[in-house]
Coordinates of C-alpha atoms and ligand atoms in Angstrom, one line a residue:
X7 CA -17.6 -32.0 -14.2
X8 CA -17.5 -29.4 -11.7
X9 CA -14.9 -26.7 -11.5
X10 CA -13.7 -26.2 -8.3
X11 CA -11.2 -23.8 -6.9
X12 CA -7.8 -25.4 -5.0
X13 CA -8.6 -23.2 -1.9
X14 CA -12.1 -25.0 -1.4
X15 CA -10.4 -28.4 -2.6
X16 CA -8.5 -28.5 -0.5
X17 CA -10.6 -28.3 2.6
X18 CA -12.4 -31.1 1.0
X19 CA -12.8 -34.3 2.6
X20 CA -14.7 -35.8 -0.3
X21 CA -12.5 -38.3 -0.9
X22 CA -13.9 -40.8 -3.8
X23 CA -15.4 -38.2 -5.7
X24 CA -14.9 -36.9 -9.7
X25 CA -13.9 -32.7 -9.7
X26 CA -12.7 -30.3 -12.3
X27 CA -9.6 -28.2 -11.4
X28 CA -7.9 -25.8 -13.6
X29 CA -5.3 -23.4 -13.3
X30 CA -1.2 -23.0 -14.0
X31 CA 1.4 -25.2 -13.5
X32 CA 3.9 -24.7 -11.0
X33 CA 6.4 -27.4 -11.0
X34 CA 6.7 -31.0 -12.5
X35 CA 8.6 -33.9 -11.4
X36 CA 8.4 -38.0 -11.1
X37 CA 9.6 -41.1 -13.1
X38 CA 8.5 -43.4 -16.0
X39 CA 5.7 -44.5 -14.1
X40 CA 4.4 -41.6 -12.1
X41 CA 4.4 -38.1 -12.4
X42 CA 3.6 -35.1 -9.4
X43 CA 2.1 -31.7 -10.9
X44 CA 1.8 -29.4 -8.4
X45 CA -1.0 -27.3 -10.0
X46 CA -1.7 -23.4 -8.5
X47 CA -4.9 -21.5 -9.6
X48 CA -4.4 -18.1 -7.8
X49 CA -6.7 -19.2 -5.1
X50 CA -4.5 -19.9 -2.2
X51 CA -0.6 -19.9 -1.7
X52 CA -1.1 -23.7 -1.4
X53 CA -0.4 -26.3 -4.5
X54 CA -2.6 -29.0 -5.7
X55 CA -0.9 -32.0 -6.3
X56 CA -1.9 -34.1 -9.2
X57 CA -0.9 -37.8 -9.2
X58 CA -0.6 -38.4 -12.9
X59 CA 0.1 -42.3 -13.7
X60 CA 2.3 -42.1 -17.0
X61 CA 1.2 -45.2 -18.4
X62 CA -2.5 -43.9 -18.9
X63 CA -1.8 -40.8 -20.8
X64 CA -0.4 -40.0 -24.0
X65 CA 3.5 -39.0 -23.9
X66 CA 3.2 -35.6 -26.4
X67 CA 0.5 -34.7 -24.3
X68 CA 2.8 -34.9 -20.7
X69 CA 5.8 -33.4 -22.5
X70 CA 3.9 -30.2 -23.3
X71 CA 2.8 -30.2 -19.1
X72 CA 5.4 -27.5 -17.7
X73 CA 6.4 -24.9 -15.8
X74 CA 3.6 -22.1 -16.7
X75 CA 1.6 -24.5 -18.6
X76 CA -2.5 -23.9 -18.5
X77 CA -3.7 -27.2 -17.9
X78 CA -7.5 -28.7 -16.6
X79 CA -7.8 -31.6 -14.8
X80 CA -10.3 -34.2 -14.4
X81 CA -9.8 -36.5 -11.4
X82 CA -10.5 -38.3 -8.2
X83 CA -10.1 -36.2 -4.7
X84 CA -7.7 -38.9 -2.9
X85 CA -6.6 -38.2 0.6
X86 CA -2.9 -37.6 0.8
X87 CA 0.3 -39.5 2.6
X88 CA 3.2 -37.1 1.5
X89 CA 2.3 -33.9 -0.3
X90 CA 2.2 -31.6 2.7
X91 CA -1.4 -31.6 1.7
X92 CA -4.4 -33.7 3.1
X93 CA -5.4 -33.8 -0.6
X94 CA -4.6 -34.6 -3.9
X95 CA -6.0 -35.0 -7.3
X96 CA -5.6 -38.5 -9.2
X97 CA -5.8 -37.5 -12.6
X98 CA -8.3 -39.6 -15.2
X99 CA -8.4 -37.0 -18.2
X100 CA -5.9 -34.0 -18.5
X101 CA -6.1 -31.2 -21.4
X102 CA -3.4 -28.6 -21.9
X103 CA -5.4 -25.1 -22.7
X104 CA -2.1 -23.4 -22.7
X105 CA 1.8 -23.9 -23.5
X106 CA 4.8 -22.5 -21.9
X107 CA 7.7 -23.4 -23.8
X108 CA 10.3 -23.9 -21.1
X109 CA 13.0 -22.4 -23.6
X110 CA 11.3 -19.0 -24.1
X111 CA 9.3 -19.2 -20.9
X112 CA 11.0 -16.7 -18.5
X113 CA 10.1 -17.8 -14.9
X114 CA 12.1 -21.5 -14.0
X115 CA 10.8 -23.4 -11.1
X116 CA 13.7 -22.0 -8.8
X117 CA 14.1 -18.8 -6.9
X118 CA 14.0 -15.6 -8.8
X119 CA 15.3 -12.5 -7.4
X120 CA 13.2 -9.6 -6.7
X121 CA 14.9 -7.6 -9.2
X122 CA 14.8 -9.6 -12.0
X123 CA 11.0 -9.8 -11.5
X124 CA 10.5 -6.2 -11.0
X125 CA 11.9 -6.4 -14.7
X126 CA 9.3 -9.3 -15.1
X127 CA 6.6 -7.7 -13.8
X128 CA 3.8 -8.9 -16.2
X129 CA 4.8 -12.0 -15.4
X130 CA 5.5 -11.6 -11.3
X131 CA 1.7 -12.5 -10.3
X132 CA 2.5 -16.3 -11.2
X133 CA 5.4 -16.3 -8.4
X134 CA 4.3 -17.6 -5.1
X135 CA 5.5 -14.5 -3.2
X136 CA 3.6 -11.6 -5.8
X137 CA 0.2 -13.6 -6.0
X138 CA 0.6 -13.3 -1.8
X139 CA 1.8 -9.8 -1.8
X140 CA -1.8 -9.6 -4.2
X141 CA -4.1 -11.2 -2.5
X142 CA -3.5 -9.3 1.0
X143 CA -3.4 -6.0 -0.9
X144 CA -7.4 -7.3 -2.1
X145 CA -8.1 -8.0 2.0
X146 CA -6.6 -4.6 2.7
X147 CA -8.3 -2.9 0.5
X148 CA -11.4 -4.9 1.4
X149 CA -10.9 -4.2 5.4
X150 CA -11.0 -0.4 4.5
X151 CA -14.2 -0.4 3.2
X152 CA -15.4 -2.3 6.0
X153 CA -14.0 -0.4 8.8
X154 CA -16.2 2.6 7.2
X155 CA -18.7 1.4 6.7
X156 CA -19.3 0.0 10.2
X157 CA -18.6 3.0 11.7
X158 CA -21.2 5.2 9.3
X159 CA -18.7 6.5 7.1
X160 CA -19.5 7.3 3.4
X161 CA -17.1 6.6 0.5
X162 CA -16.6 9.7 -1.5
X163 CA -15.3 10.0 -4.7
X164 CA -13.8 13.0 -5.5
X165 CA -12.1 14.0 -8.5
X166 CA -8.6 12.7 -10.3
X167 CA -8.5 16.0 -12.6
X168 CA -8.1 19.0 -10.3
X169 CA -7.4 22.7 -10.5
X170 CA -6.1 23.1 -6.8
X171 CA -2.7 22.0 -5.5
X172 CA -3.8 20.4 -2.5
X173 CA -0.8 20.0 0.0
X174 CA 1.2 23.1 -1.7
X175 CA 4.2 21.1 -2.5
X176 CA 4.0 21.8 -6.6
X177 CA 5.0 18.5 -7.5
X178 CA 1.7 17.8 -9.6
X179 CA 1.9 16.3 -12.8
X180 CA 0.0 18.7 -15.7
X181 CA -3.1 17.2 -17.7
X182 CA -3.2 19.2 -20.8
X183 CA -4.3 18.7 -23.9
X184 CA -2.4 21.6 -25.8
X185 CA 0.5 20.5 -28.3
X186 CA 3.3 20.8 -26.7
X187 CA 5.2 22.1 -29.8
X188 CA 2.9 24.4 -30.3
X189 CA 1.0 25.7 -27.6
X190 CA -1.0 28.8 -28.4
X191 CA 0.8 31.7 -26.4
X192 CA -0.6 35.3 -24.5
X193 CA 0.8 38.8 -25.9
X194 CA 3.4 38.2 -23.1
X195 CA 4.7 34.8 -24.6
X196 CA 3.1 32.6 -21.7
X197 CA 1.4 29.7 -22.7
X198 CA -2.8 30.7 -22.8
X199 CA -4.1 28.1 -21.2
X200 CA -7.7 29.3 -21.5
X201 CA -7.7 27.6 -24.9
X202 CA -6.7 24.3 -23.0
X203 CA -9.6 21.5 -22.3
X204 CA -11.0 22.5 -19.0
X205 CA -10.0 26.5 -20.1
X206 CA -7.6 26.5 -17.3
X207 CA -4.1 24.7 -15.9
X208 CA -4.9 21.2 -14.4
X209 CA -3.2 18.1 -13.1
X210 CA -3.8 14.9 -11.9
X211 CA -4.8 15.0 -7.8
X212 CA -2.2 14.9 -4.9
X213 CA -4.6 14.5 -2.5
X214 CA -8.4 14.1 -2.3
X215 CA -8.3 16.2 1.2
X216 CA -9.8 19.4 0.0
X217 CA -13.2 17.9 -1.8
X218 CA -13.3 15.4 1.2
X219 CA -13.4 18.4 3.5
X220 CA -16.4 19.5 1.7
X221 CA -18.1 16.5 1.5
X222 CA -17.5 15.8 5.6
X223 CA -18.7 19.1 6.3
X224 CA -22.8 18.1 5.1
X225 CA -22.1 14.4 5.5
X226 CA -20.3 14.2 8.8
X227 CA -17.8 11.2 8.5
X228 CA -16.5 10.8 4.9
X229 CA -13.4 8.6 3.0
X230 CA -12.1 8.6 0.4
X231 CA -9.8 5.5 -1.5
X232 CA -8.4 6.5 -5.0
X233 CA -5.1 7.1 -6.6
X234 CA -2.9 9.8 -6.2
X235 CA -0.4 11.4 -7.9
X236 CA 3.1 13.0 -7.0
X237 CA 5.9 14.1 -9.2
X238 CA 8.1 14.0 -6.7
X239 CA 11.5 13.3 -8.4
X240 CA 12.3 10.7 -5.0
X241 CA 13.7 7.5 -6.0
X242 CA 13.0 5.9 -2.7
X243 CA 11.8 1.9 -1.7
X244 CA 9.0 4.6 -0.4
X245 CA 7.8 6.8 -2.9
X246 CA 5.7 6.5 -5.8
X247 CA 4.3 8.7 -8.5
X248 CA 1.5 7.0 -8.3
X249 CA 0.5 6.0 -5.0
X250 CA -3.3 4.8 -3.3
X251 CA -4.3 6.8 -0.6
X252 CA -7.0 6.6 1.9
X253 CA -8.1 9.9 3.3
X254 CA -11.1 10.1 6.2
X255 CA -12.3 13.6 7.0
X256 CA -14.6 13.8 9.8
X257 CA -16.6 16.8 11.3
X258 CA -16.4 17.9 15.3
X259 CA -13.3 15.3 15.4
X260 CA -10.1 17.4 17.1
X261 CA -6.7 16.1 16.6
X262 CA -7.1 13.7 19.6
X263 CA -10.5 11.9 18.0
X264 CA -8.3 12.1 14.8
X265 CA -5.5 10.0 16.4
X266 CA -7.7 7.8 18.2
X267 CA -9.6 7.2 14.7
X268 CA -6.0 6.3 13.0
X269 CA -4.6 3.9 15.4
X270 CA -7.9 2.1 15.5
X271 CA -7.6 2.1 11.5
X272 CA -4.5 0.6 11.3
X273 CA -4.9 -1.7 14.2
X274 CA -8.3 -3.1 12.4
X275 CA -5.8 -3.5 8.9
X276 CA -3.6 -5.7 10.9
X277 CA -6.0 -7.9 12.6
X278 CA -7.7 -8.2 9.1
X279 CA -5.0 -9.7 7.5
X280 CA -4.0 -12.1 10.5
X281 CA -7.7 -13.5 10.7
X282 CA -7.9 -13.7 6.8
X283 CA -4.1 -14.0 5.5
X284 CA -3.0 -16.0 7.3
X285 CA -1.4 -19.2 5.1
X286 CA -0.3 -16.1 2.8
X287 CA 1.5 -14.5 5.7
X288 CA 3.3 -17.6 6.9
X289 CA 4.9 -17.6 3.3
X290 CA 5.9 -14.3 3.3
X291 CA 7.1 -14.3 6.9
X292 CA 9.8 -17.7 5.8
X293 CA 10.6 -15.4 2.8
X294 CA 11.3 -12.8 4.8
X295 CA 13.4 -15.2 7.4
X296 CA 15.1 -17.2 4.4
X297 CA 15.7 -14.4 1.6
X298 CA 16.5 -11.3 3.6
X299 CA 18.2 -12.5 6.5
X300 CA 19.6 -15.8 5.1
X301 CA 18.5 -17.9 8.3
X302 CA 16.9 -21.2 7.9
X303 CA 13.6 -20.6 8.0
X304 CA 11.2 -22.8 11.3
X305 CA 8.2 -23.0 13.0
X306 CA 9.8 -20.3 15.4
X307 CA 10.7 -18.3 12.0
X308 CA 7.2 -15.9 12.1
X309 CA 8.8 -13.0 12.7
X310 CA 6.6 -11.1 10.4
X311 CA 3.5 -12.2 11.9
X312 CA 4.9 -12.0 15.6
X313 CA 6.1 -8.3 14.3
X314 CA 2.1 -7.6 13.2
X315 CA 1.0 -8.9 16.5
X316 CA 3.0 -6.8 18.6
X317 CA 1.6 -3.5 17.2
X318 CA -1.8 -5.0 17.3
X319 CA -1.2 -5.5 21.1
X320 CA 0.5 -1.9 21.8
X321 CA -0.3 1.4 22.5
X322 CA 1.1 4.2 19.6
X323 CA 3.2 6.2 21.9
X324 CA 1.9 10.0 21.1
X325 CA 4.3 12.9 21.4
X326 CA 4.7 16.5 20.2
X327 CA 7.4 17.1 17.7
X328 CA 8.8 19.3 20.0
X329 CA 9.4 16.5 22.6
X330 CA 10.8 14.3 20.0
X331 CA 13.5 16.8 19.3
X332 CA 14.5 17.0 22.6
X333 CA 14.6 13.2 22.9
X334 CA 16.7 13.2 19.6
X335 CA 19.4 16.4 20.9
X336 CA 19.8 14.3 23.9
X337 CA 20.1 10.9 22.2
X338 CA 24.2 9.8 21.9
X339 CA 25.4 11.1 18.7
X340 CA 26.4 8.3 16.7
X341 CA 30.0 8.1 15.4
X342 CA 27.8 9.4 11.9
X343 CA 27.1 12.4 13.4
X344 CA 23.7 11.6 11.9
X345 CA 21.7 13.8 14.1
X346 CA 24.1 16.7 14.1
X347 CA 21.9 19.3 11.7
X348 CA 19.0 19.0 14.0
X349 CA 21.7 21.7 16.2
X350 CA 20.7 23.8 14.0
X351 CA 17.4 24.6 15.6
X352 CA 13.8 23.7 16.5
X353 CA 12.0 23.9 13.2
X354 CA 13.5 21.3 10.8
X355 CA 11.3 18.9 9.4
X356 CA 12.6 15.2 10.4
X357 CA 14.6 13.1 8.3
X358 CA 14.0 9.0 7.5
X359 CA 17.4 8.2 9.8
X360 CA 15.8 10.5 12.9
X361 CA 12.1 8.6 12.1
X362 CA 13.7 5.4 12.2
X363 CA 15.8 6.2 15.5
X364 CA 12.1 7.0 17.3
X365 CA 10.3 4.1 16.5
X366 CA 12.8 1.8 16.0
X367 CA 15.6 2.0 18.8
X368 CA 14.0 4.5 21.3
X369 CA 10.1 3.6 21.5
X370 CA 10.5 0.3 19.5
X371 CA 6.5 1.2 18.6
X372 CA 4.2 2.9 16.2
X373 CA 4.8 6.6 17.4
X374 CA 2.3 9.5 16.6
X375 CA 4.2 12.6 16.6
X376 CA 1.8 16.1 16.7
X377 CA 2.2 19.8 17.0
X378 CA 4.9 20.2 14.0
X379 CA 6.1 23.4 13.5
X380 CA 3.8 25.6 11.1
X381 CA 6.2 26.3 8.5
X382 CA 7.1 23.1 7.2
X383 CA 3.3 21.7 6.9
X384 CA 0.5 22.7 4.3
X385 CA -1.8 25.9 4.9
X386 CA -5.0 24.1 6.2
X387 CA -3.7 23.0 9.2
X388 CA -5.2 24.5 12.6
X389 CA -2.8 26.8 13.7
X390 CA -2.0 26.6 18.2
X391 CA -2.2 29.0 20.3
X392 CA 1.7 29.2 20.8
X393 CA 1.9 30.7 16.7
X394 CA 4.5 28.4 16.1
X395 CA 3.1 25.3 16.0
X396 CA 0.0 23.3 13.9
X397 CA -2.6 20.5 15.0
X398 CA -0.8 18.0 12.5
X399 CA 0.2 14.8 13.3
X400 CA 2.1 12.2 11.5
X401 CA 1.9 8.3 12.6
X402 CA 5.4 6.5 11.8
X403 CA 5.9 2.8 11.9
X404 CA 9.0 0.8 12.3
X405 CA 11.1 -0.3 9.3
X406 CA 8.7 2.3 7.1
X407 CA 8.9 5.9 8.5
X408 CA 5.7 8.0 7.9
X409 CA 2.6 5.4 7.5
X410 CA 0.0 8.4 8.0
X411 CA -0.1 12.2 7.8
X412 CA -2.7 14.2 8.9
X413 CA -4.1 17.2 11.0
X414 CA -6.9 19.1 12.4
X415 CA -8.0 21.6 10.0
X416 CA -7.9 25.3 10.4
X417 CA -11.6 26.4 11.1
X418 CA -11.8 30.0 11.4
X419 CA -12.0 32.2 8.2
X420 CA -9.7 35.1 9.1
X421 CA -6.7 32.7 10.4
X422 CA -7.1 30.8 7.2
X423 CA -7.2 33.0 4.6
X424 CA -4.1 34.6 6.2
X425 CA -2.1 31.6 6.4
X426 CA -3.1 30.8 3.0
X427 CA -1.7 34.7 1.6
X428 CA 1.8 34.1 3.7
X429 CA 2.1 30.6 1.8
X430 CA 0.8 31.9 -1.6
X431 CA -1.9 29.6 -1.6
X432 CA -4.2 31.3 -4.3
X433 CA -7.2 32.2 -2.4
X434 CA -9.1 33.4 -5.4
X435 CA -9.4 30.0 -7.1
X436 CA -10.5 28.5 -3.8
X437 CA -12.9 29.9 -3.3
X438 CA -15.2 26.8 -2.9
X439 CA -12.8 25.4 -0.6
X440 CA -13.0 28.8 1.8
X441 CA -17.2 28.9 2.0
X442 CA -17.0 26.0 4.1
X443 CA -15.5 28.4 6.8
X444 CA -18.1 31.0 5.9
X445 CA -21.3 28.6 6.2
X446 CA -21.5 26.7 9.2
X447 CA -17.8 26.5 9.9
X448 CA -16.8 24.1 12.8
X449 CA -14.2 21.6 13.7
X450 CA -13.0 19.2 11.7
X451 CA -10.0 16.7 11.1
X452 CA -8.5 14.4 8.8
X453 CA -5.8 11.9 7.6
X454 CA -4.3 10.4 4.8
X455 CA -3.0 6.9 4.9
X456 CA -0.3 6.0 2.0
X457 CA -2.0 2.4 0.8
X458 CA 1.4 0.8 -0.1
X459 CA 3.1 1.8 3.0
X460 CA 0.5 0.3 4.8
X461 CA 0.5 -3.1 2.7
X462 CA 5.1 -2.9 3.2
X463 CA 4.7 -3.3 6.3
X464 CA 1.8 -5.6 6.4
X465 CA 3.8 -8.4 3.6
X466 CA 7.5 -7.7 4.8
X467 CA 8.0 -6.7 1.6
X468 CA 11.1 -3.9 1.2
X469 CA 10.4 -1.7 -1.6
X470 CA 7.2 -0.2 -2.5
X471 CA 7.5 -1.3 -6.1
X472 CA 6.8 -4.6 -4.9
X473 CA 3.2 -4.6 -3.6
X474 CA 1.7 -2.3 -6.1
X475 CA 1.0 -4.5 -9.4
X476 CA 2.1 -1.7 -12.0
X477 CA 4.5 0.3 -10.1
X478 CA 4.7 4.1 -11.2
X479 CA 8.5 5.6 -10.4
X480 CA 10.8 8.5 -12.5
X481 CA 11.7 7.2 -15.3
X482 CA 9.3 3.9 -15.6
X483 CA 6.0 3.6 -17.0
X484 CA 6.1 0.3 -18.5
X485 CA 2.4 -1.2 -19.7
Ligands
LIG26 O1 1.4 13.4 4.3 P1 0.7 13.5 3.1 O2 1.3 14.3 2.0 O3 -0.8 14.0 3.5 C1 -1.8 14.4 2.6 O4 -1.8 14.2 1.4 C2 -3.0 14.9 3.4 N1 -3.8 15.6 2.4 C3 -3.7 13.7 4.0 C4 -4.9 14.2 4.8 O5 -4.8 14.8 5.8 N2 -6.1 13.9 4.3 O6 0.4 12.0 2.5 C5 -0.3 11.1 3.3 C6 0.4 9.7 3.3 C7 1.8 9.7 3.8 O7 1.8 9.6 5.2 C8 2.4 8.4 3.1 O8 2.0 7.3 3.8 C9 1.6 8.5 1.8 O9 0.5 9.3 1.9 N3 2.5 9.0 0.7 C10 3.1 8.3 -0.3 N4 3.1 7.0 -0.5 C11 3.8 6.5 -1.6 N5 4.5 7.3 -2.4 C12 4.5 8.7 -2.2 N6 5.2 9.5 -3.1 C13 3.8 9.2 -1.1 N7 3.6 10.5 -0.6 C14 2.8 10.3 0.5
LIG27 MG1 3.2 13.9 5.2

């Protein structure tokens, strides 16, 4: 018999006729005379259910069918009365591939809380909410690539192992292959790193900017989509230390084609996952209505989906970070105090609670701030005319802060390799990154889009551990 997968089954108006279904199951229940299996095979949210008529089968054979259980079924496609289903599956032959001993088996056919499954997490993909949270991240992922490549982007690739530091922050993570014990040493006691693999200091990327920069400067519109890597020491429902990140760099764009590129970006994400998602974002939208705000969840309970819709719909609202820190000095102080520091001056880099006041009470919208002040953002931003301020702009989304960061990129030669000797940027090991403003320099911008903040906002899902499968954080590296 045929295999065929639950999602195309149950589509099927074959009623009458003999299939093949395999997969995991989910929950068991019935009588002496008739049992319901609801079956799952990863292929949709939705459940098969399989109508198994006790008599018929052999009683050590149904005992061993539970939760977890890898069973196949043979059986005729019947069209349903009560299963929430137009279909279901009346079972003629049924093999058990795989146990799950309901003692030792860890996930019960009841709610589980997020953190028990984050402790669970080989074992999370068989909940109804992670296999969701998994499939959307495939679409995502998916959408990217086809948003490029419609528009005549190329997919770059660019390296994992680096030398260069690329945002300036020092929070790389070293790839060495010296013993650590006993590293061999210079006459001055520092550790010789020219006997290490690559005969110099490296780490794993923080960004693939730089080589994208090199690779849109002869190709013209480039991305990249790879991993990244940050030891930032932030335990946050927002930071990882390994994150994905997609980073476009595209030549003659200025910071206004830049921002124009971005919101169509994420705009094309979101309507990607409501045309494709959708039976996986009702679920996670009554999850997000049932578990997190403890309301019964309705038909009128799509929040989520009605939240995705509205930024679809919506202009960003674009404005300098200089106009956002007026709008904050003026905004009513709240009995917290919690925008007192920003007193101190133009020329603080926002906090999460003064991100969150912008988009979420003020603008209640996406809002791309630009022009940050020069100091706190990396070298190989374009500096303005005023000195004070860079082409960067951030895009920040409600209920996650910064979505996207990115800027035009300094083009002339002299302005950069100043800016790069006042931030100790070491010019001399860059110095394939500085030819492309000595051959054929001209405008160019970029952006870097933080994959899992983009797929938080997308699922509803509130911490960042959640819709990565192998999450990366201080102190947890577990597989
Ligand atoms: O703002 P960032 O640091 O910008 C860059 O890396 C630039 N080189 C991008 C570019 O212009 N090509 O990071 C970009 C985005 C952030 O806005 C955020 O969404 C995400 O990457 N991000 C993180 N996501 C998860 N965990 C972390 N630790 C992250 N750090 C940054
Ligand atoms: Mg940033």
């Amino acid at each position: 018999l045929k295999r065929i997968k639950i999602k195309e089954l149950l589509l099927s108006k074959d009623f009458g006729s003999e299939v093949n279904v395999k997969g995991w199951v989910r929950t068991k229940r019935g009588n002496k005379q008739i049992n319901f299996v609801a079956l799952n095979d990863g292929s949709t949210i939705n459940n098969l259910q399989i109508v198994v008529d006790v008599p018929n089968f052999n009683e050590d054979l149904l005992k061993k069918i539970t939760t977890g259980a890898a069973i196949s079924v043979n059986g005729k496609l019947i069209e349903s009365t009560g299963s929430g289903q137009n279909v279901e599956l009346e079972a003629t032959e049924i093999e058990v591939l795989g146990v799950a001993d309901p003692e030792k088996y860890p996930l019960q056919p009841k709610k589980h809380s997020l953190e028990f499954l984050r402790e669970k997490a080989h074992l999370r993909f068989r909940t109804n909410t992670f296999s969701a949270v998994f499939r959307i991240r495939h679409a995502m992922a998916f959408a990217v690539h086809e948003f490029f490549n419609k528009k005549g982007f190329y997919y770059m690739h660019t390296p994992l192992i680096t030398g260069s530091d690329a945002e300036g922050a020092g929070e790389m993570f070293r790839v060495s292959t010296l013993d650590p014990k006993n590293p061999p040493l210079n006459e001055d006691g520092s550790i010789n790193y020219k006997e290490d693999f690559f005969g110099k200091e490296t780490n794993l990327t923080v960004s693939g900017q730089l080589e994208g920069e090199l690779g849109a400067m002869a190709l013209g519109e480039i991305y990249t989509f790879g991993p990244t890597f940050r030891a930032e020491n932030s335990n946050t429902t927002r930071h990882l230390a390994e994150f994905w990140m997609i980073e476009p760099e595209m030549a003659f764009y200025d910071l206004k084609d830049n921002m124009d590129l971005a919101e169509e970006f994420l705009k094309y994400l979101i309507k990607y996952a409501l045309d494709n998602c959708m039976s996986d974002l009702e679920f996670l939208s009554k999850r997000l209505q049932e578990e997190e705000k403890g309301k019964k969840a309705d038909e009128k309970s799509m929040e989520l989906i009605e939240k995705l819709r509205f930024v679809l719909e919506n202009d960003f609202v674009r404005l300098t970070y200089t106009e956002a820190i007026d709008i904050l000095r003026n905004s009513k102080p709240n009995k917290k105090k919690k925008f007192q520091y920003l007193i101190e001056g133009w020329g603080a880099d926002l906090q999460s609670e003064h991100e969150r006041y912008l988009v979420e009470k003020k603008f209640e919208k996406p809002v791309i701030l630009t022009d940050y002040p020069k100091d706190i953002k990396a070298f190989y931003m374009k500096q303005n005319d005023d000195g004070k301020t860079v082409g960067a702009m951030d895009i920040l989304f409600p209920g996650i802060g910064e979505i996207v960061g990115g800027s035009q990129r300094e083009e002339d030669l002299d302005k950069l390799l100043t800016r790069m000797k006042e931030m100790d940027v070491p010019a001399e090991e860059m110095d394939w990154y500085i030819d492309t403003r000595r051959f054929g320099s001209a405008t160019h911008s970029g952006f870097g889009l933080g994959f899992e903040r983009m797929m938080l906002f997308v699922t509803g899902m509130g911490n960042i551990r959640d819709v990565i499968p192998f999450p990366r954080t201080p102190k947890n590296a577990e597989f």
